[in-house]
Amino acid sequence: MTNIMAKYSEKAGDKVEKTIHEMKEGKLKSGSGKKVTSKKQAIAIGLSEARKEGAKVPKKKG
């Protein structure tokens, strides 16, 4: 997957791609331990993990 948008670094895009793949395989779990079924939730988890690793990701809104 090439860069999602200019806002996100390539590392962040790779992380999101990986989490979506895990979700499709049924391996992605949320913080509470439940299986993730929403693509939006998988993207949010991927961005959060990328942020923790120091990738260029905009700050959370809200």
mmCIF file with all atom_site columns, C-alpha atoms in Angstrom:
data_model
loop_
_atom_site.group_PDB
_atom_site.id
_atom_site.type_symbol
_atom_site.label_atom_id
_atom_site.label_alt_id
_atom_site.label_comp_id
_atom_site.label_asym_id
_atom_site.label_entity_id
_atom_site.label_seq_id
_atom_site.pdbx_PDB_ins_code
_atom_site.Cartn_x
_atom_site.Cartn_y
_atom_site.Cartn_z
_atom_site.occupancy
_atom_site.B_iso_or_equiv
_atom_site.pdbx_formal_charge
_atom_site.auth_seq_id
_atom_site.auth_comp_id
_atom_site.auth_asym_id
_atom_site.auth_atom_id
_atom_site.pdbx_PDB_model_num
ATOM 1  C CA . MET A 1 1  ? 0.000   0.000   0.000  1.00 0.00 ? 1  MET A CA 1
ATOM 2  C CA . THR A 1 2  ? 1.486   3.294   -0.986 1.00 0.00 ? 2  THR A CA 1
ATOM 3  C CA . ASN A 1 3  ? 1.270   6.300   1.281  1.00 0.00 ? 3  ASN A CA 1
ATOM 4  C CA . ILE A 1 4  ? -2.357  6.779   2.412  1.00 0.00 ? 4  ILE A CA 1
ATOM 5  C CA . MET A 1 5  ? -2.110  10.568  2.350  1.00 0.00 ? 5  MET A CA 1
ATOM 6  C CA . ALA A 1 6  ? 0.713   13.021  2.807  1.00 0.00 ? 6  ALA A CA 1
ATOM 7  C CA . LYS A 1 7  ? -0.268  13.328  6.489  1.00 0.00 ? 7  LYS A CA 1
ATOM 8  C CA . TYR A 1 8  ? 0.833   9.782   7.243  1.00 0.00 ? 8  TYR A CA 1
ATOM 9  C CA . SER A 1 9  ? 4.344   8.389   7.001  1.00 0.00 ? 9  SER A CA 1
ATOM 10 C CA . GLU A 1 10 ? 5.073   5.236   5.018  1.00 0.00 ? 10 GLU A CA 1
ATOM 11 C CA . LYS A 1 11 ? 5.755   3.418   8.302  1.00 0.00 ? 11 LYS A CA 1
ATOM 12 C CA . ALA A 1 12 ? 2.262   4.350   9.538  1.00 0.00 ? 12 ALA A CA 1
ATOM 13 C CA . GLY A 1 13 ? 0.709   3.135   6.282  1.00 0.00 ? 13 GLY A CA 1
ATOM 14 C CA . ASP A 1 14 ? 2.534   -0.184  6.577  1.00 0.00 ? 14 ASP A CA 1
ATOM 15 C CA . LYS A 1 15 ? 1.343   -0.598  10.164 1.00 0.00 ? 15 LYS A CA 1
ATOM 16 C CA . VAL A 1 16 ? -2.285  0.079   9.182  1.00 0.00 ? 16 VAL A CA 1
ATOM 17 C CA . GLU A 1 17 ? -2.012  -2.373  6.283  1.00 0.00 ? 17 GLU A CA 1
ATOM 18 C CA . LYS A 1 18 ? -0.680  -5.033  8.663  1.00 0.00 ? 18 LYS A CA 1
ATOM 19 C CA . THR A 1 19 ? -3.475  -4.516  11.216 1.00 0.00 ? 19 THR A CA 1
ATOM 20 C CA . ILE A 1 20 ? -6.185  -4.691  8.513  1.00 0.00 ? 20 ILE A CA 1
ATOM 21 C CA . HIS A 1 21 ? -4.649  -7.955  7.294  1.00 0.00 ? 21 HIS A CA 1
ATOM 22 C CA . GLU A 1 22 ? -4.691  -9.320  10.869 1.00 0.00 ? 22 GLU A CA 1
ATOM 23 C CA . MET A 1 23 ? -8.347  -8.274  11.230 1.00 0.00 ? 23 MET A CA 1
ATOM 24 C CA . LYS A 1 24 ? -9.294  -10.116 8.034  1.00 0.00 ? 24 LYS A CA 1
ATOM 25 C CA . GLU A 1 25 ? -7.543  -13.246 9.346  1.00 0.00 ? 25 GLU A CA 1
ATOM 26 C CA . GLY A 1 26 ? -9.401  -12.892 12.665 1.00 0.00 ? 26 GLY A CA 1
ATOM 27 C CA . LYS A 1 27 ? -6.196  -12.438 14.681 1.00 0.00 ? 27 LYS A CA 1
ATOM 28 C CA . LEU A 1 28 ? -6.593  -8.769  15.666 1.00 0.00 ? 28 LEU A CA 1
ATOM 29 C CA . LYS A 1 29 ? -7.832  -8.164  19.213 1.00 0.00 ? 29 LYS A CA 1
ATOM 30 C CA . SER A 1 30 ? -8.883  -4.926  20.894 1.00 0.00 ? 30 SER A CA 1
ATOM 31 C CA . GLY A 1 31 ? -7.589  -3.781  24.278 1.00 0.00 ? 31 GLY A CA 1
ATOM 32 C CA . SER A 1 32 ? -10.382 -5.643  26.063 1.00 0.00 ? 32 SER A CA 1
ATOM 33 C CA . GLY A 1 33 ? -9.383  -8.870  24.300 1.00 0.00 ? 33 GLY A CA 1
ATOM 34 C CA . LYS A 1 34 ? -12.386 -9.052  21.949 1.00 0.00 ? 34 LYS A CA 1
ATOM 35 C CA . LYS A 1 35 ? -11.934 -9.773  18.249 1.00 0.00 ? 35 LYS A CA 1
ATOM 36 C CA . VAL A 1 36 ? -11.912 -6.671  16.035 1.00 0.00 ? 36 VAL A CA 1
ATOM 37 C CA . THR A 1 37 ? -14.491 -6.811  13.217 1.00 0.00 ? 37 THR A CA 1
ATOM 38 C CA . SER A 1 38 ? -14.624 -3.154  12.133 1.00 0.00 ? 38 SER A CA 1
ATOM 39 C CA . LYS A 1 39 ? -12.229 -1.837  9.478  1.00 0.00 ? 39 LYS A CA 1
ATOM 40 C CA . LYS A 1 40 ? -12.358 1.610   11.134 1.00 0.00 ? 40 LYS A CA 1
ATOM 41 C CA . GLN A 1 41 ? -11.284 0.086   14.440 1.00 0.00 ? 41 GLN A CA 1
ATOM 42 C CA . ALA A 1 42 ? -8.434  -1.804  12.732 1.00 0.00 ? 42 ALA A CA 1
ATOM 43 C CA . ILE A 1 43 ? -7.198  1.451   11.159 1.00 0.00 ? 43 ILE A CA 1
ATOM 44 C CA . ALA A 1 44 ? -7.372  3.224   14.530 1.00 0.00 ? 44 ALA A CA 1
ATOM 45 C CA . ILE A 1 45 ? -5.351  0.437   16.167 1.00 0.00 ? 45 ILE A CA 1
ATOM 46 C CA . GLY A 1 46 ? -2.769  0.566   13.358 1.00 0.00 ? 46 GLY A CA 1
ATOM 47 C CA . LEU A 1 47 ? -2.362  4.343   13.687 1.00 0.00 ? 47 LEU A CA 1
ATOM 48 C CA . SER A 1 48 ? -2.116  4.068   17.464 1.00 0.00 ? 48 SER A CA 1
ATOM 49 C CA . GLU A 1 49 ? 0.619   1.422   17.214 1.00 0.00 ? 49 GLU A CA 1
ATOM 50 C CA . ALA A 1 50 ? 2.477   3.495   14.610 1.00 0.00 ? 50 ALA A CA 1
ATOM 51 C CA . ARG A 1 51 ? 2.238   6.543   16.887 1.00 0.00 ? 51 ARG A CA 1
ATOM 52 C CA . LYS A 1 52 ? 3.781   4.528   19.748 1.00 0.00 ? 52 LYS A CA 1
ATOM 53 C CA . GLU A 1 53 ? 6.664   3.492   17.470 1.00 0.00 ? 53 GLU A CA 1
ATOM 54 C CA . GLY A 1 54 ? 7.352   7.127   16.606 1.00 0.00 ? 54 GLY A CA 1
ATOM 55 C CA . ALA A 1 55 ? 5.963   7.221   13.063 1.00 0.00 ? 55 ALA A CA 1
ATOM 56 C CA . LYS A 1 56 ? 4.676   10.497  11.592 1.00 0.00 ? 56 LYS A CA 1
ATOM 57 C CA . VAL A 1 57 ? 0.980   10.413  12.469 1.00 0.00 ? 57 VAL A CA 1
ATOM 58 C CA . PRO A 1 58 ? -1.235  13.432  13.219 1.00 0.00 ? 58 PRO A CA 1
ATOM 59 C CA . LYS A 1 59 ? -2.423  13.891  16.803 1.00 0.00 ? 59 LYS A CA 1
ATOM 60 C CA . LYS A 1 60 ? -5.679  12.261  17.886 1.00 0.00 ? 60 LYS A CA 1
ATOM 61 C CA . LYS A 1 61 ? -8.768  14.423  17.489 1.00 0.00 ? 61 LYS A CA 1
ATOM 62 C CA . GLY A 1 62 ? -11.331 14.848  20.207 1.00 0.00 ? 62 GLY A CA 1
#
